[in-house]
Amino acid sequence: MSVGLITSVVFIGGGVLWILVQSVKGRDVDRRWIFLFIGSTVALALLFHIRFGEKATPIVKAAFNQIENLPEGASVLIAFDYDPAMEPEVGPMADCFIRHTLARKHKLFLMTLWATGQALMTNTVEDVLKPEFPEAEYGTDYVNLGYKVGGFGVINVVLSDFRAMYPTDAHGTLLDSLPMFNKVRSLRDIDLIISIGGGTPGVKEWVLFAGNRGNIPIVGGTAAVVAPLLYPYYPRQLVGLLGGTKGAAEYESELTGNYDRFKDMDTPALRMMGPQTMAHVVVMAFIIIGNIAYFRSRKREGK
Amino acid sequence: MATGNGNRKSPSNAVKIILVIVAVVFLISWISKATTGMADSTWLNIRDGFLITFAAFLTLSIFSFLYNDNPFYKFAEHLYVGVSAAYWMCLGFWSIIVGNFVPHASKTLSTFFKVPFQEYSWFYYVAFAFGVILLMRLLPKAGWIARWPLAVIIGTTAGFNLSRYLHSDFMSQVGNTFQPLFVDWQGAGHFFSNLSLAADGQLVMSAGNWIVVVGVLCGLVYFFFSKEHKGMFGAASRLGIWILMITFGASFGYTVMGRISLLVGRITFLFDDWLSIL
Amino acid sequence: MRKLALICVVMVLAFLPPPLLGEVDSALLQDSVTVDLPEPPAPPGNVTATDNPNDNGRAIRVTWELSADDTTGMKNVIGYRINRAEARDAADSLWTEASDILPSGTTEFIHSGDGEEDGPDYFAKNYDFYYRVHALTADTFSVSAVVGPVQAKDNWYNTGVTFVLLFVALFIILTVTFVRIARKGKELYIRPLAGIEAVDEAIGRATEMGKPTLYILGLGSAADIATIASFAILSRVAKKVAEYQTPLLVPCYEPFVMTVAQDTVRAAYMDAGRPDDYDEDSVYFVTSSQFAYVAGVMGTMIREKPATNFYLGMFHAESLLLAETGAMIGSIQIAGTDQIAQLPFFVVACDYTLIGEELYAASVYLSREPVLLGTIKAQDWAKAVVVGTILAGLLARLLVDLDFIKTVFEVSV
Amino acid sequence: MKRQLPLMLVFLLGAFMIIQYFVPAQASLDAYEFILDWMIIIGIFAMALGIWSLMRVSWHKIKRRSHDWQYAALTLAGLFIMVLFGFEPIGGGLKSYLWLQFYEFVMVPVLATIFSLLAFFMASAAYRAFRARSLLAAVLLGSAMVLMFRVLPLGPLSDPINELAGWILVVPNLAAKRAILIGVGLGMVATSLKVILGIERSYLGRD
């Protein structure tokens, strides 16, 4: 328990209590108190870096376990199908997946169906993969296939053969010269596909064209707006799903909790969730207090 | 707001003191920003310090509206209104007059504005003429003639909307409603032997489709204007408004997160970019 | 829409240089005889090339039957590629790639371009072309027979949208019929709308308090239907305001909307018999920047403290900013918009909200002109047709698994 | 004449645009694009009227020395300065240094801050307006609460809530939006038709 957390809890608890007492007494709480209160809640949460141990919901836990339980050296493909606008939401997921798979010593195949995903993918490799896993060797432990035009058509082609779509990787190296491709010919040789994205083509296309046809397990990571549309695919067609900042935060918390080496890693999603959670609690408290006050006043009028 | 704002007199001494304090605070902020700046030259540091401080000042001025109307808010508001009006006007001039009209109207002007000349087209002169006619509004006697360009725009858009909305908002929405009411139907035996509450189970999926269809129909009934909402019809209409309310509540609850993110963004700006305390 | 997206994708595909398999192709062409050349797949059969219907004469539709080795046989076909030439017996070097690799299982491709003669996507109209289809495996390919000549032609009627046309016709007939009936003097019932019934009372309150009425037309352009509906309501509101002699404030976001609003309000004052009370500065332009406009209106609200606020038209994120500021100063608020995303905020924060279509109908309620009442009746009948169609369609699907009605509504672009 | 000609223009252009929709030929597309360009060019002249109105109202305030006239002067100053920056690089487009600085350090912070006021107003609306005055209001409140609960870390409770929230967003939400859209679509068609046929003409003013 940090000083910050105690301060914030005392502040929020006290504030809610005060507004509750005022409301129950039938006094109108000036909305400026409400404004001050919600503003300082967010400010305090940011100032004291408040985070909550986001306990993974089963749907996120399932995604985590899927990677956790693959045998060492399994082949995992991560598709970066998003653009900078979605990056704040799904970028943290990509970081987590890369950390987790490499820590489990899986072989990592990176690709994107979005032209805008290329740069984001390269950034992630440079900022997370290389500095944190200097032991990972290109071509043996991970490969960057880059971007290819063709949308979900690309999925169709790589389902039967990687080399047909990617004669070379993103750096122009022939696939045949990369040790990783000795055993892997097509998508069917991949043990798990992780699709990160929020548009089309995205998680849905991977499910329809790779998961269903090739019978390959798929984990999805997606923007909050799209997540509800994907719930129906869980658990049969999607083995796990991360929805928005919340899903990313849960995964981060799972990762920091289970791996010592990730204890101090950067957790942007968890950081974002602190203010979010506190603000939501406060807004919900307002709704409840408003209703208590309303029913009290109706009772009084009834008398 | 509880406290009155009725005193429309010249600023009192208290206000003057506040103004001075605020000015001093932001001056200190500017100086400290300028002295701790990372840029190459002193002049750049002074400039960047000013810009960040000014942006922070405007941010706080807007937030001060939450307390009440005040000179700071008025300052930010009026400045922003003037600047933004000019912004859109200039943007419009460069992108439309220079971008669309000039390349079709005049070689000389194209060279002047450094845009590639395309080809002459009398069509564009007509558009220009309509635009000039619009300005006739400013003449008291000829104001009525300004309705012609208005008629052009309204007529065109009305025709444009008619068929396109009929297609996209209307026909395709109706078409999408034809979902199978019994998803993946393989006979009653199969249905009952596989009964489950799973989200992708036959029961839940089918029930979902039923609710969508009933919801759409009842929603439509709610929008009937020329029939009294009584009896069965009234019941359907009430169910329709229920479903609308569930949706409105959900949208509200769903949006809270996005709005809090915006606030987080602003407070991060104040704490991090301006005060550097995060 | 889907077709449009497809065309876009195809155009993007056509635009990019085709690096895939390019090496394999040329390698095969050069070393024409190598010993361990893998066996080519069976070629695609029955190729056809026809003018793509319902377009501007810049596309040709190619179809074929799957290679015998695609889903059957050796099952090694990974995709198809379309080639085009200007002569049937053109040399291999004169055949150009019309498509990228199309995934296995594809049997149709629409080769399209545009009319820009110097552009990379130029597609000649009324010009003879020949087509052939390659079946590709990972390391070799086979070629179909050549088809052609075929020409891309302008089409003058889009057969894909016939049902839209029929519905437009139906709707015009309904409208004209009911307008006639209404003109003959038949009483037409309309159900009460709370928001509309409150208009008089709200303006009356402003009069009692001696405070102005604020009318916001939203962020739409003068041609948006929501704004047009709002003009009609503004005209009624302005007339009442003129009769009661309370001030009216109409800050505008769009200059065109401002000019129309000025005319509307001036005319309403004339109708009320008080042309001299009209203040030119009461309908004014603020700025065309969303949040600057909101800042301005919020400032106006808190300074002028209007007793009644109308928010009718097209609104975006500013809906809640306006409505909460209005609530803060204790105004009566009547809102209405066709923007689904903003309705929740108006519903929560305003006293009355006109939902979607209710906004369009509101002007009819205020005027009670028989002709307009007739159009409302026509609209309701069209709705009844929709309800009937949905029911019939579902029933047909249940009973005989008929998908006909569904396809009617799935018109192409 | 003052009203007849505009009404005729509305009818002709409206009818043309309806027919254009059914004709995919090149000529029809060209005409369509021309007309869209027309509207944009005419629209930019309207901008001049808007700026004129803004200046007029501000000027009247200053001239009459009415309350807060200094701020009206500030608006005009902002307007002129920005226009000056906007036209400073004649021939170069909008790359003026000061123009960009004004955009980044005046417009963007104010815009973002006003947008973020929504967070405060959501909270006050929650306190003030989300009261279960009727069954209908309770339904509204309930579904809002479910969607907000989904953000909280509730451990084992999270999953059913997530599923319920997802279901609300997919099923009733879809039904309601579709019903509104069908209604709005029809209303648009009806209003467009009224405009084209000249039944709805309040936007033309009188005389």
PDB file of C-alpha atoms in Angstrom, chain C residues 9-154:
ATOM      1  CA  VAL C   9      -8.969  -3.490 -53.610  1.00  0.00           C
ATOM      2  CA  VAL C  10      -8.581  -4.664 -57.163  1.00  0.00           C
ATOM      3  CA  MET C  11      -7.454  -1.247 -58.267  1.00  0.00           C
ATOM      4  CA  VAL C  12      -4.915  -1.087 -55.484  1.00  0.00           C
ATOM      5  CA  LEU C  13      -3.723  -4.524 -56.469  1.00  0.00           C
ATOM      6  CA  ALA C  14      -3.444  -3.553 -60.096  1.00  0.00           C
ATOM      7  CA  PHE C  15      -1.561  -0.414 -59.174  1.00  0.00           C
ATOM      8  CA  LEU C  16       1.219  -2.136 -57.313  1.00  0.00           C
ATOM      9  CA  PRO C  17       4.040  -3.858 -59.103  1.00  0.00           C
ATOM     10  CA  PRO C  18       3.521  -7.599 -58.909  1.00  0.00           C
ATOM     11  CA  PRO C  19       6.677  -8.956 -57.322  1.00  0.00           C
ATOM     12  CA  LEU C  20       5.141 -12.226 -56.261  1.00  0.00           C
ATOM     13  CA  LEU C  21       6.177 -15.190 -58.267  1.00  0.00           C
ATOM     14  CA  GLY C  22       7.521 -12.774 -60.804  1.00  0.00           C
ATOM     15  CA  GLU C  23      10.898 -14.349 -60.390  1.00  0.00           C
ATOM     16  CA  VAL C  24       9.567 -17.820 -60.791  1.00  0.00           C
ATOM     17  CA  ASP C  25       7.714 -16.844 -63.942  1.00  0.00           C
ATOM     18  CA  SER C  26      10.599 -15.239 -65.710  1.00  0.00           C
ATOM     19  CA  ALA C  27      12.974 -17.959 -64.607  1.00  0.00           C
ATOM     20  CA  LEU C  28      10.684 -20.500 -66.188  1.00  0.00           C
ATOM     21  CA  LEU C  29      10.426 -18.533 -69.389  1.00  0.00           C
ATOM     22  CA  GLN C  30      14.145 -18.192 -69.777  1.00  0.00           C
ATOM     23  CA  ASP C  31      15.309 -21.695 -69.027  1.00  0.00           C
ATOM     24  CA  SER C  32      12.594 -23.242 -71.083  1.00  0.00           C
ATOM     25  CA  VAL C  33      13.941 -26.754 -70.805  1.00  0.00           C
ATOM     26  CA  THR C  34      15.202 -27.890 -67.450  1.00  0.00           C
ATOM     27  CA  VAL C  35      15.315 -31.480 -66.401  1.00  0.00           C
ATOM     28  CA  ASP C  36      13.555 -31.494 -63.057  1.00  0.00           C
ATOM     29  CA  LEU C  37      10.753 -29.139 -63.991  1.00  0.00           C
ATOM     30  CA  PRO C  38       7.756 -30.003 -61.814  1.00  0.00           C
ATOM     31  CA  GLU C  39       4.597 -31.138 -63.519  1.00  0.00           C
ATOM     32  CA  PRO C  40       2.278 -28.188 -64.280  1.00  0.00           C
ATOM     33  CA  PRO C  41      -1.281 -28.301 -62.955  1.00  0.00           C
ATOM     34  CA  ALA C  42      -4.285 -28.766 -65.209  1.00  0.00           C
ATOM     35  CA  PRO C  43      -5.171 -25.403 -66.811  1.00  0.00           C
ATOM     36  CA  PRO C  44      -8.328 -23.520 -65.837  1.00  0.00           C
ATOM     37  CA  GLY C  45     -11.195 -24.440 -68.164  1.00  0.00           C
ATOM     38  CA  ASN C  46     -14.036 -22.668 -69.897  1.00  0.00           C
ATOM     39  CA  VAL C  47     -12.702 -19.130 -69.600  1.00  0.00           C
ATOM     40  CA  THR C  48     -15.135 -16.320 -70.455  1.00  0.00           C
ATOM     41  CA  ALA C  49     -14.579 -12.577 -70.705  1.00  0.00           C
ATOM     42  CA  THR C  50     -17.516 -10.168 -70.927  1.00  0.00           C
ATOM     43  CA  ASP C  51     -18.184  -6.478 -70.423  1.00  0.00           C
ATOM     44  CA  ASN C  52     -18.703  -5.888 -66.717  1.00  0.00           C
ATOM     45  CA  PRO C  53     -22.318  -4.760 -66.420  1.00  0.00           C
ATOM     46  CA  ASN C  54     -23.565  -1.576 -64.731  1.00  0.00           C
ATOM     47  CA  ASP C  55     -20.418   0.455 -64.979  1.00  0.00           C
ATOM     48  CA  ASN C  56     -18.796   3.283 -66.877  1.00  0.00           C
ATOM     49  CA  GLY C  57     -17.103   1.073 -69.448  1.00  0.00           C
ATOM     50  CA  ARG C  58     -13.822   0.632 -67.658  1.00  0.00           C
ATOM     51  CA  ALA C  59     -14.006  -3.010 -66.590  1.00  0.00           C
ATOM     52  CA  ILE C  60     -14.204  -6.528 -67.970  1.00  0.00           C
ATOM     53  CA  ARG C  61     -15.387  -9.551 -66.063  1.00  0.00           C
ATOM     54  CA  VAL C  62     -13.382 -12.762 -66.469  1.00  0.00           C
ATOM     55  CA  THR C  63     -14.678 -16.120 -65.236  1.00  0.00           C
ATOM     56  CA  TRP C  64     -13.237 -19.609 -65.435  1.00  0.00           C
ATOM     57  CA  GLU C  65     -13.633 -23.093 -64.056  1.00  0.00           C
ATOM     58  CA  LEU C  66     -11.220 -24.280 -61.392  1.00  0.00           C
ATOM     59  CA  SER C  67      -8.173 -26.188 -62.502  1.00  0.00           C
ATOM     60  CA  ALA C  68      -8.645 -29.922 -62.060  1.00  0.00           C
ATOM     61  CA  ASP C  69      -5.767 -29.767 -59.591  1.00  0.00           C
ATOM     62  CA  ASP C  70      -7.240 -27.055 -57.376  1.00  0.00           C
ATOM     63  CA  THR C  71      -9.524 -28.789 -54.927  1.00  0.00           C
ATOM     64  CA  THR C  72      -9.165 -32.210 -56.545  1.00  0.00           C
ATOM     65  CA  GLY C  73      -6.287 -34.000 -58.289  1.00  0.00           C
ATOM     66  CA  MET C  74      -2.861 -32.897 -57.086  1.00  0.00           C
ATOM     67  CA  LYS C  75      -4.465 -30.149 -54.955  1.00  0.00           C
ATOM     68  CA  ASN C  76      -1.371 -28.016 -55.354  1.00  0.00           C
ATOM     69  CA  VAL C  77      -2.871 -24.955 -57.053  1.00  0.00           C
ATOM     70  CA  ILE C  78      -2.253 -21.962 -54.821  1.00  0.00           C
ATOM     71  CA  GLY C  79      -3.936 -19.377 -56.987  1.00  0.00           C
ATOM     72  CA  TYR C  80      -4.751 -17.842 -60.345  1.00  0.00           C
ATOM     73  CA  ARG C  81      -3.535 -14.897 -62.311  1.00  0.00           C
ATOM     74  CA  ILE C  82      -5.210 -13.141 -65.251  1.00  0.00           C
ATOM     75  CA  ASN C  83      -3.248 -11.965 -68.295  1.00  0.00           C
ATOM     76  CA  ARG C  84      -4.403  -9.584 -70.994  1.00  0.00           C
ATOM     77  CA  ALA C  85      -3.210  -8.763 -74.501  1.00  0.00           C
ATOM     78  CA  GLU C  86      -4.379  -6.761 -77.495  1.00  0.00           C
ATOM     79  CA  ALA C  87      -4.151  -9.648 -79.958  1.00  0.00           C
ATOM     80  CA  ARG C  88      -5.119 -13.286 -79.763  1.00  0.00           C
ATOM     81  CA  ASP C  89      -1.714 -14.565 -80.867  1.00  0.00           C
ATOM     82  CA  ALA C  90       0.378 -11.955 -79.069  1.00  0.00           C
ATOM     83  CA  ALA C  91       3.869 -12.998 -78.021  1.00  0.00           C
ATOM     84  CA  ASP C  92       4.268 -13.894 -74.350  1.00  0.00           C
ATOM     85  CA  SER C  93       6.073 -10.636 -73.716  1.00  0.00           C
ATOM     86  CA  LEU C  94       3.032  -8.655 -74.889  1.00  0.00           C
ATOM     87  CA  TRP C  95       0.713 -10.241 -72.353  1.00  0.00           C
ATOM     88  CA  THR C  96       0.379  -8.048 -69.292  1.00  0.00           C
ATOM     89  CA  GLU C  97      -0.631  -9.128 -65.834  1.00  0.00           C
ATOM     90  CA  ALA C  98      -4.175  -7.974 -65.230  1.00  0.00           C
ATOM     91  CA  SER C  99      -4.386  -9.256 -61.675  1.00  0.00           C
ATOM     92  CA  ASP C 100      -2.341 -10.107 -58.657  1.00  0.00           C
ATOM     93  CA  ILE C 101      -2.448 -13.706 -57.467  1.00  0.00           C
ATOM     94  CA  LEU C 102      -6.037 -14.617 -56.706  1.00  0.00           C
ATOM     95  CA  PRO C 103      -6.433 -17.229 -53.979  1.00  0.00           C
ATOM     96  CA  SER C 104      -7.191 -20.811 -54.951  1.00  0.00           C
ATOM     97  CA  GLY C 105     -10.892 -21.480 -55.307  1.00  0.00           C
ATOM     98  CA  THR C 106     -11.498 -18.157 -57.102  1.00  0.00           C
ATOM     99  CA  THR C 107     -13.485 -18.372 -60.324  1.00  0.00           C
ATOM    100  CA  GLU C 108     -14.162 -14.739 -61.122  1.00  0.00           C
ATOM    101  CA  PHE C 109     -12.163 -11.563 -61.536  1.00  0.00           C
ATOM    102  CA  ILE C 110     -13.211  -8.094 -62.562  1.00  0.00           C
ATOM    103  CA  HIS C 111     -10.417  -6.333 -64.363  1.00  0.00           C
ATOM    104  CA  SER C 112     -10.996  -2.629 -64.028  1.00  0.00           C
ATOM    105  CA  GLY C 113      -9.265   0.678 -64.445  1.00  0.00           C
ATOM    106  CA  ASP C 114     -10.070   4.317 -65.013  1.00  0.00           C
ATOM    107  CA  GLY C 115     -10.336   6.794 -67.815  1.00  0.00           C
ATOM    108  CA  GLU C 116      -7.127   8.709 -67.184  1.00  0.00           C
ATOM    109  CA  GLU C 117      -5.217   8.205 -70.380  1.00  0.00           C
ATOM    110  CA  ASP C 118      -1.764   8.841 -68.968  1.00  0.00           C
ATOM    111  CA  GLY C 119      -2.464   7.126 -65.690  1.00  0.00           C
ATOM    112  CA  PRO C 120      -1.205   3.699 -64.691  1.00  0.00           C
ATOM    113  CA  ASP C 121      -4.731   2.332 -64.494  1.00  0.00           C
ATOM    114  CA  TYR C 122      -5.908   3.418 -67.899  1.00  0.00           C
ATOM    115  CA  PHE C 123      -8.538   1.083 -69.283  1.00  0.00           C
ATOM    116  CA  ALA C 124      -9.527   1.705 -72.909  1.00  0.00           C
ATOM    117  CA  LYS C 125     -13.228   1.814 -73.662  1.00  0.00           C
ATOM    118  CA  ASN C 126     -14.710   0.112 -76.772  1.00  0.00           C
ATOM    119  CA  TYR C 127     -11.378  -1.526 -77.566  1.00  0.00           C
ATOM    120  CA  ASP C 128     -10.674  -5.212 -78.332  1.00  0.00           C
ATOM    121  CA  PHE C 129      -8.896  -7.150 -75.584  1.00  0.00           C
ATOM    122  CA  TYR C 130      -7.974 -10.811 -75.162  1.00  0.00           C
ATOM    123  CA  TYR C 131      -7.693 -12.668 -71.863  1.00  0.00           C
ATOM    124  CA  ARG C 132      -6.191 -15.884 -70.526  1.00  0.00           C
ATOM    125  CA  VAL C 133      -5.919 -17.337 -67.023  1.00  0.00           C
ATOM    126  CA  HIS C 134      -2.883 -18.908 -65.339  1.00  0.00           C
ATOM    127  CA  ALA C 135      -3.198 -21.593 -62.693  1.00  0.00           C
ATOM    128  CA  LEU C 136      -0.210 -21.340 -60.350  1.00  0.00           C
ATOM    129  CA  THR C 137       1.401 -23.828 -58.036  1.00  0.00           C
ATOM    130  CA  ALA C 138       4.286 -23.004 -55.754  1.00  0.00           C
ATOM    131  CA  ASP C 139       6.835 -23.634 -58.505  1.00  0.00           C
ATOM    132  CA  THR C 140       5.100 -23.784 -61.851  1.00  0.00           C
ATOM    133  CA  PHE C 141       1.975 -22.794 -63.742  1.00  0.00           C
ATOM    134  CA  SER C 142      -0.291 -23.610 -66.638  1.00  0.00           C
ATOM    135  CA  VAL C 143      -2.173 -21.416 -69.093  1.00  0.00           C
ATOM    136  CA  SER C 144      -5.784 -21.571 -70.233  1.00  0.00           C
ATOM    137  CA  ALA C 145      -7.076 -21.021 -73.752  1.00  0.00           C
ATOM    138  CA  VAL C 146      -7.273 -17.406 -74.927  1.00  0.00           C
ATOM    139  CA  VAL C 147     -10.693 -15.732 -75.025  1.00  0.00           C
ATOM    140  CA  GLY C 148     -11.738 -12.567 -76.811  1.00  0.00           C
ATOM    141  CA  PRO C 149     -12.096 -10.149 -78.355  1.00  0.00           C
ATOM    142  CA  VAL C 150     -14.076  -8.387 -75.685  1.00  0.00           C
ATOM    143  CA  GLN C 151     -14.808  -4.671 -75.184  1.00  0.00           C
ATOM    144  CA  ALA C 152     -15.646  -2.631 -72.117  1.00  0.00           C
ATOM    145  CA  LYS C 153     -18.738  -0.522 -72.766  1.00  0.00           C
ATOM    146  CA  ASP C 154     -20.635   2.322 -71.117  1.00  0.00           C
TER     147      ASP C 154
END
